[in-house]
């Protein structure tokens, strides 16, 4: 068995490659070449959870699962909010081939899926990005958005000014051609944005529909439980809503479920899965003035597809640690 640690995942899973991997596996999910079960979640004290996410990739002959903990309060405590691993088995003989760090996979593939959605839904000329949140997902989302749209300006906002300044400084250093500034509020950050990424640990709305301009695209990433949301009802009601997986959204997406329970939207408000757009079964943005919204929850097939790629690259480049199991 090969054990692949966090630094090796970072080295082996480049964002451009991951975007292509995510597009392929989301299409496979729609076409039946990838199979997954809804994640099982064990609630813990303090609003934390542990999740099990199993899946099967037929083309790659791989089956496995991500086991992960989600501790939103870890921000600022020196620990990632998401921690875990991906197990990788050969589906033809059942052999356990690898254990891969899941924390870095989650950080990279989540942003890569948002990039895949942005390629399909944001206007081609979108140049202004708002990032709501200042953690690891903010960093990977900035990288991913710059790969798929001609971003020239980034507005950052987070509740901790020191964290926002650290993110701004890092981004300026990494992308000197991009104008990066700190907004005084979430409203200021999103007001003129063509693309908005919400990547917070908030459980209540942090972005309002009244603030969003016509034609904008929103990637809602942070909230992953049925009672949590980052967006207010008005924004979800205004938007054309797309998801990574409908089954997941109707069970786990508070950004969708709470407006539904309020009667503000109907159960047909979800227009398509991203994979359905990728394979040509559904259309994306309907007009230049539409507000498009991608609600991301994260899927097991995404994790396993990333882990499969990492395992192949590790084998090719002699990375990872072989152990007897």
Tab-separated table of C-alpha atoms in Angstrom:
chain	number	residue	atom	x	y	z
A	1	UNK	CA	0.000	0.000	0.000
A	2	UNK	CA	1.164	3.514	-0.793
A	3	UNK	CA	0.716	6.322	1.745
A	4	UNK	CA	0.697	9.773	0.136
A	5	UNK	CA	1.028	12.706	2.500
A	6	UNK	CA	-0.182	16.296	2.292
A	7	UNK	CA	2.974	17.829	0.804
A	8	UNK	CA	3.025	15.171	-1.909
A	9	UNK	CA	-0.629	15.798	-2.761
A	10	UNK	CA	0.200	19.494	-3.121
A	11	UNK	CA	3.105	18.649	-5.411
A	12	UNK	CA	1.272	16.098	-7.556
A	13	UNK	CA	-2.201	17.648	-7.944
A	14	UNK	CA	-1.825	20.897	-9.878
A	15	UNK	CA	-4.945	23.049	-10.174
A	16	UNK	CA	-5.158	23.040	-14.019
A	17	UNK	CA	-5.038	19.239	-14.066
A	18	UNK	CA	-7.555	19.023	-11.232
A	19	UNK	CA	-10.076	21.177	-13.097
A	20	UNK	CA	-9.930	18.763	-16.036
A	21	UNK	CA	-10.243	15.770	-13.691
A	22	UNK	CA	-13.317	17.285	-12.040
A	23	UNK	CA	-14.983	17.997	-15.372
A	24	UNK	CA	-14.404	14.407	-16.460
A	25	UNK	CA	-15.697	12.790	-13.277
A	26	UNK	CA	-18.795	15.007	-13.084
A	27	UNK	CA	-19.625	13.964	-16.642
A	28	UNK	CA	-18.995	10.325	-15.687
A	29	UNK	CA	-21.387	10.675	-12.756
A	30	UNK	CA	-24.165	11.757	-15.107
A	31	UNK	CA	-23.353	9.037	-17.634
A	32	UNK	CA	-23.304	6.255	-15.049
A	33	UNK	CA	-19.554	5.626	-15.190
A	34	UNK	CA	-19.218	6.830	-11.599
A	35	UNK	CA	-21.427	5.585	-8.774
A	36	UNK	CA	-21.694	7.042	-5.297
A	37	UNK	CA	-23.830	6.879	-2.184
A	38	UNK	CA	-25.009	9.890	-0.241
A	39	UNK	CA	-22.481	10.672	2.459
A	40	UNK	CA	-23.115	9.424	5.988
A	41	UNK	CA	-22.594	12.028	8.701
A	42	UNK	CA	-22.056	11.496	12.420
A	43	UNK	CA	-22.846	14.642	14.428
A	44	UNK	CA	-20.337	15.552	17.122
A	45	UNK	CA	-20.453	18.001	19.996
A	46	UNK	CA	-20.027	21.677	19.230
A	47	UNK	CA	-21.610	21.498	15.774
A	48	UNK	CA	-18.778	19.392	14.355
A	49	UNK	CA	-19.248	16.313	12.175
A	50	UNK	CA	-17.492	13.260	10.809
A	51	UNK	CA	-18.413	12.103	7.333
A	52	UNK	CA	-18.016	8.942	5.248
A	53	UNK	CA	-18.151	9.404	1.457
A	54	UNK	CA	-18.010	6.156	-0.608
A	55	UNK	CA	-17.818	5.920	-4.411
A	56	UNK	CA	-16.883	3.711	-7.377
A	57	UNK	CA	-15.141	4.856	-10.558
A	58	UNK	CA	-15.799	2.257	-13.247
A	59	UNK	CA	-13.388	3.582	-15.889
A	60	UNK	CA	-10.463	3.698	-13.478
A	61	UNK	CA	-11.403	0.420	-11.767
A	62	UNK	CA	-11.170	2.132	-8.396
A	63	UNK	CA	-13.489	2.070	-5.380
A	64	UNK	CA	-12.989	3.858	-2.116
A	65	UNK	CA	-14.142	6.480	0.331
A	66	UNK	CA	-13.138	9.704	1.955
A	67	UNK	CA	-13.330	9.783	5.744
A	68	UNK	CA	-13.292	13.355	6.969
A	69	UNK	CA	-13.996	15.535	9.974
A	70	UNK	CA	-15.425	19.036	9.627
A	71	UNK	CA	-14.678	21.388	12.537
A	72	UNK	CA	-15.715	24.909	11.418
A	73	UNK	CA	-14.362	26.414	14.631
A	74	UNK	CA	-10.827	25.333	13.778
A	75	UNK	CA	-10.248	28.551	11.845
A	76	UNK	CA	-7.669	30.459	13.850
A	77	UNK	CA	-6.773	27.476	16.071
A	78	UNK	CA	-3.964	26.110	13.942
A	79	UNK	CA	-5.943	23.190	12.499
A	80	UNK	CA	-7.724	22.912	9.125
A	81	UNK	CA	-11.509	22.876	9.254
A	82	UNK	CA	-11.515	19.718	7.077
A	83	UNK	CA	-9.202	16.809	7.980
A	84	UNK	CA	-9.161	13.233	6.728
A	85	UNK	CA	-7.987	10.764	4.115
A	86	UNK	CA	-9.100	9.018	0.942
A	87	UNK	CA	-8.832	5.230	0.721
A	88	UNK	CA	-8.193	3.821	-2.743
A	89	UNK	CA	-9.014	0.187	-3.586
A	90	UNK	CA	-8.667	-1.751	-6.852
A	91	UNK	CA	-12.217	-2.667	-7.860
A	92	UNK	CA	-11.160	-5.787	-9.772
A	93	UNK	CA	-9.478	-7.589	-6.869
A	94	UNK	CA	-10.329	-5.542	-3.772
A	95	UNK	CA	-6.723	-4.641	-2.980
A	96	UNK	CA	-6.123	-1.535	-0.865
A	97	UNK	CA	-3.677	0.395	-3.040
A	98	UNK	CA	-3.314	3.745	-1.311
A	99	UNK	CA	-4.206	6.050	1.535
A	100	UNK	CA	-4.066	9.670	0.393
A	101	UNK	CA	-4.230	12.816	2.511
A	102	UNK	CA	-7.750	14.174	2.185
A	103	UNK	CA	-7.199	17.636	3.589
A	104	UNK	CA	-5.212	18.875	0.589
A	105	UNK	CA	-7.437	17.002	-1.856
A	106	UNK	CA	-10.454	18.785	-0.371
A	107	UNK	CA	-8.760	22.176	-0.609
A	108	UNK	CA	-7.747	21.718	-4.243
A	109	UNK	CA	-10.656	19.778	-5.736
A	110	UNK	CA	-13.317	22.013	-4.158
A	111	UNK	CA	-11.879	25.056	-5.905
A	112	UNK	CA	-11.394	23.061	-9.111
A	113	UNK	CA	-15.102	22.156	-9.159
A	114	UNK	CA	-15.997	25.813	-8.625
A	115	UNK	CA	-13.729	26.625	-11.575
A	116	UNK	CA	-15.499	24.041	-13.732
A	117	UNK	CA	-18.841	25.618	-12.802
A	118	UNK	CA	-17.490	29.117	-13.416
A	119	UNK	CA	-16.316	28.132	-16.900
A	120	UNK	CA	-19.888	27.074	-17.687
A	121	UNK	CA	-21.874	29.786	-15.909
A	122	UNK	CA	-19.907	33.035	-15.497
A	123	UNK	CA	-19.845	35.515	-18.346
A	124	UNK	CA	-16.707	35.124	-20.477
A	125	UNK	CA	-15.578	38.683	-19.805
A	126	UNK	CA	-15.961	38.425	-16.002
A	127	UNK	CA	-12.988	40.319	-14.546
A	128	UNK	CA	-13.853	41.278	-10.955
A	129	UNK	CA	-13.778	38.652	-8.207
A	130	UNK	CA	-15.117	38.889	-4.658
A	131	UNK	CA	-13.919	36.350	-2.106
A	132	UNK	CA	-15.918	36.136	1.109
A	133	UNK	CA	-13.759	34.249	3.592
A	134	UNK	CA	-10.026	34.210	4.245
A	135	UNK	CA	-9.092	30.576	4.884
A	136	UNK	CA	-7.547	27.858	2.727
A	137	UNK	CA	-10.518	27.698	0.377
A	138	UNK	CA	-10.173	31.419	-0.291
A	139	UNK	CA	-6.597	30.829	-1.444
A	140	UNK	CA	-7.387	27.878	-3.698
A	141	UNK	CA	-10.456	29.602	-5.136
A	142	UNK	CA	-8.425	32.646	-6.109
A	143	UNK	CA	-5.967	30.372	-7.909
A	144	UNK	CA	-8.767	28.503	-9.657
A	145	UNK	CA	-10.764	31.579	-10.702
A	146	UNK	CA	-7.686	33.184	-12.255
A	147	UNK	CA	-7.260	30.101	-14.435
A	148	UNK	CA	-10.729	30.271	-15.973
A	149	UNK	CA	-11.601	33.960	-16.251
A	150	UNK	CA	-9.589	37.154	-17.024
A	151	UNK	CA	-9.598	38.439	-13.444
A	152	UNK	CA	-7.970	41.848	-12.984
A	153	UNK	CA	-9.440	42.878	-9.623
A	154	UNK	CA	-10.072	40.954	-6.400
A	155	UNK	CA	-12.015	42.225	-3.386
A	156	UNK	CA	-11.463	40.229	-0.182
A	157	UNK	CA	-13.593	40.318	2.938
A	158	UNK	CA	-13.539	38.317	6.162
A	159	UNK	CA	-14.576	38.969	9.764
A	160	UNK	CA	-10.946	38.958	10.963
A	161	UNK	CA	-9.024	41.973	9.549
A	162	UNK	CA	-5.632	40.389	10.227
A	163	UNK	CA	-6.563	37.275	8.260
A	164	UNK	CA	-7.897	39.421	5.425
A	165	UNK	CA	-4.661	41.401	5.276
A	166	UNK	CA	-2.588	38.211	5.259
A	167	UNK	CA	-4.635	36.861	2.345
A	168	UNK	CA	-4.340	40.170	0.483
A	169	UNK	CA	-0.570	40.281	0.917
A	170	UNK	CA	-0.129	36.658	-0.167
A	171	UNK	CA	-2.310	37.200	-3.228
A	172	UNK	CA	-0.466	40.371	-4.264
A	173	UNK	CA	2.837	38.532	-3.949
A	174	UNK	CA	1.621	35.596	-5.984
A	175	UNK	CA	-0.296	37.563	-8.635
A	176	UNK	CA	1.343	41.005	-8.941
A	177	UNK	CA	-0.636	41.937	-12.064
A	178	UNK	CA	-3.962	41.689	-10.194
A	179	UNK	CA	-5.320	44.553	-8.082
A	180	UNK	CA	-6.192	43.118	-4.652
A	181	UNK	CA	-7.945	45.077	-1.914
A	182	UNK	CA	-9.744	44.488	1.364
A	183	UNK	CA	-13.393	45.500	1.477
A	184	UNK	CA	-14.846	47.056	4.600
A	185	UNK	CA	-17.878	44.761	4.448
A	186	UNK	CA	-19.246	41.781	2.558
A	187	UNK	CA	-21.678	44.140	0.850
A	188	UNK	CA	-18.846	46.335	-0.438
A	189	UNK	CA	-16.902	43.285	-1.613
A	190	UNK	CA	-19.694	41.852	-3.771
A	191	UNK	CA	-21.344	45.049	-5.022
A	192	UNK	CA	-19.433	45.266	-8.317
A	193	UNK	CA	-18.257	41.670	-8.559
A	194	UNK	CA	-18.705	39.564	-11.679
A	195	UNK	CA	-17.818	36.408	-9.739
A	196	UNK	CA	-18.420	35.842	-6.031
A	197	UNK	CA	-17.011	32.943	-4.012
A	198	UNK	CA	-18.400	32.420	-0.509
A	199	UNK	CA	-15.991	30.191	1.395
A	200	UNK	CA	-16.819	30.857	5.034
A	201	UNK	CA	-17.698	28.852	8.140
A	202	UNK	CA	-20.834	30.946	8.642
A	203	UNK	CA	-24.080	29.126	9.432
A	204	UNK	CA	-26.291	32.154	8.742
A	205	UNK	CA	-26.556	34.384	5.635
A	206	UNK	CA	-23.492	36.506	5.030
A	207	UNK	CA	-24.355	37.664	1.478
A	208	UNK	CA	-27.696	39.183	0.470
A	209	UNK	CA	-29.425	39.111	-2.889
A	210	UNK	CA	-30.012	42.872	-2.861
A	211	UNK	CA	-26.245	43.400	-3.039
A	212	UNK	CA	-25.600	41.350	-6.192
A	213	UNK	CA	-25.531	42.974	-9.607
A	214	UNK	CA	-27.271	41.518	-12.650
A	215	UNK	CA	-25.125	39.090	-14.607
A	216	UNK	CA	-22.988	37.999	-11.662
A	217	UNK	CA	-22.052	34.404	-10.903
A	218	UNK	CA	-21.886	33.020	-7.347
A	219	UNK	CA	-20.030	29.934	-6.110
A	220	UNK	CA	-21.508	29.061	-2.694
A	221	UNK	CA	-19.055	26.680	-1.041
A	222	UNK	CA	-18.855	27.054	2.719
A	223	UNK	CA	-22.146	25.711	4.099
A	224	UNK	CA	-22.561	21.939	3.820
A	225	UNK	CA	-25.387	21.080	6.216
A	226	UNK	CA	-29.157	21.337	5.876
A	227	UNK	CA	-29.479	23.967	8.615
A	228	UNK	CA	-26.540	26.118	7.491
A	229	UNK	CA	-26.369	28.715	4.740
A	230	UNK	CA	-24.180	31.584	3.535
A	231	UNK	CA	-26.758	33.211	1.220
A	232	UNK	CA	-30.046	34.855	2.065
A	233	UNK	CA	-33.358	33.731	0.601
A	234	UNK	CA	-33.597	36.708	-1.753
A	235	UNK	CA	-30.352	35.760	-3.484
A	236	UNK	CA	-31.347	32.139	-3.988
A	237	UNK	CA	-34.779	33.202	-5.249
A	238	UNK	CA	-33.240	35.631	-7.780
A	239	UNK	CA	-30.664	33.191	-9.037
A	240	UNK	CA	-30.587	30.422	-11.592
A	241	UNK	CA	-29.506	27.538	-9.348
A	242	UNK	CA	-27.086	24.779	-10.370
A	243	UNK	CA	-25.594	22.049	-8.178
A	244	UNK	CA	-22.914	19.374	-8.191
A	245	UNK	CA	-25.444	16.631	-7.403
A	246	UNK	CA	-29.212	17.002	-6.943
A	247	UNK	CA	-29.414	14.124	-4.451
A	248	UNK	CA	-26.884	15.868	-2.245
A	249	UNK	CA	-28.536	19.285	-2.558
A	250	UNK	CA	-32.017	18.107	-1.560
A	251	UNK	CA	-30.587	16.413	1.528
A	252	UNK	CA	-27.757	18.704	2.625
A	253	UNK	CA	-27.843	22.196	1.089
A	254	UNK	CA	-29.277	24.694	3.535
A	255	UNK	CA	-28.806	27.431	0.937
A	256	UNK	CA	-31.489	25.603	-1.087
A	257	UNK	CA	-33.523	23.840	1.628
A	258	UNK	CA	-34.218	26.848	3.857
A	259	UNK	CA	-35.720	29.023	1.060
A	260	UNK	CA	-37.681	25.927	-0.025
A	261	UNK	CA	-39.074	25.456	3.485
A	262	UNK	CA	-39.965	29.151	3.589
A	263	UNK	CA	-41.970	28.780	0.386
A	264	UNK	CA	-39.790	31.290	-1.439
A	265	UNK	CA	-38.819	28.765	-4.128
A	266	UNK	CA	-40.259	25.507	-5.425
A	267	UNK	CA	-38.608	22.104	-5.641
A	268	UNK	CA	-37.880	22.668	-9.342
A	269	UNK	CA	-35.641	25.652	-8.603
A	270	UNK	CA	-32.560	23.507	-9.253
A	271	UNK	CA	-32.057	23.812	-13.003
A	272	UNK	CA	-29.239	21.329	-13.577
A	273	UNK	CA	-26.237	19.497	-12.271
A	274	UNK	CA	-22.906	20.741	-13.592
A	275	UNK	CA	-22.308	17.318	-15.123
A	276	UNK	CA	-25.545	17.581	-17.102
A	277	UNK	CA	-24.311	20.819	-18.661
A	278	UNK	CA	-20.927	19.276	-19.409
A	279	UNK	CA	-22.487	16.391	-21.374
A	280	UNK	CA	-25.018	18.626	-23.154
A	281	UNK	CA	-28.195	17.408	-21.430
A	282	UNK	CA	-29.034	20.782	-19.873
A	283	UNK	CA	-28.221	24.413	-20.584
A	284	UNK	CA	-26.398	26.821	-18.303
A	285	UNK	CA	-26.784	30.588	-18.059
A	286	UNK	CA	-29.977	31.757	-19.782
A	287	UNK	CA	-29.133	35.421	-20.339
A	288	UNK	CA	-26.426	38.027	-19.836
A	289	UNK	CA	-28.403	39.572	-16.968
A	290	UNK	CA	-29.103	36.324	-15.109
A	291	UNK	CA	-27.544	35.781	-11.710
A	292	UNK	CA	-26.157	32.249	-11.759
A	293	UNK	CA	-25.543	30.315	-8.552
A	294	UNK	CA	-23.510	27.138	-8.160
A	295	UNK	CA	-24.150	25.408	-4.832
A	296	UNK	CA	-21.192	23.177	-4.058
A	297	UNK	CA	-21.385	20.416	-1.468
A	298	UNK	CA	-18.461	18.234	-2.486
A	299	UNK	CA	-18.807	14.706	-3.830
A	300	UNK	CA	-17.070	11.430	-3.091
A	301	UNK	CA	-16.422	10.817	-6.780
A	302	UNK	CA	-14.454	14.073	-6.938
A	303	UNK	CA	-12.218	12.962	-4.077
A	304	UNK	CA	-11.625	9.512	-5.522
A	305	UNK	CA	-10.910	10.871	-8.997
A	306	UNK	CA	-8.326	13.224	-7.520
A	307	UNK	CA	-6.822	10.442	-5.397
A	308	UNK	CA	-6.631	8.144	-8.424
A	309	UNK	CA	-4.720	10.764	-10.391
A	310	UNK	CA	-2.395	11.409	-7.439
A	311	UNK	CA	-1.754	7.676	-7.020
A	312	UNK	CA	-0.846	7.302	-10.688
A	313	UNK	CA	1.477	10.313	-10.539
A	314	UNK	CA	3.058	9.105	-7.300
A	315	UNK	CA	3.722	5.707	-8.863
A	316	UNK	CA	5.165	7.331	-11.982
A	317	UNK	CA	7.454	9.690	-10.055
A	318	UNK	CA	8.322	7.356	-7.172
A	319	UNK	CA	6.569	9.462	-4.526
A	320	UNK	CA	4.760	8.274	-1.429
A	321	UNK	CA	5.715	5.700	1.199
A	322	UNK	CA	5.174	1.967	0.660
A	323	UNK	CA	4.061	0.062	3.740
A	324	UNK	CA	2.888	-3.474	4.450
A	325	UNK	CA	-0.687	-3.583	5.619
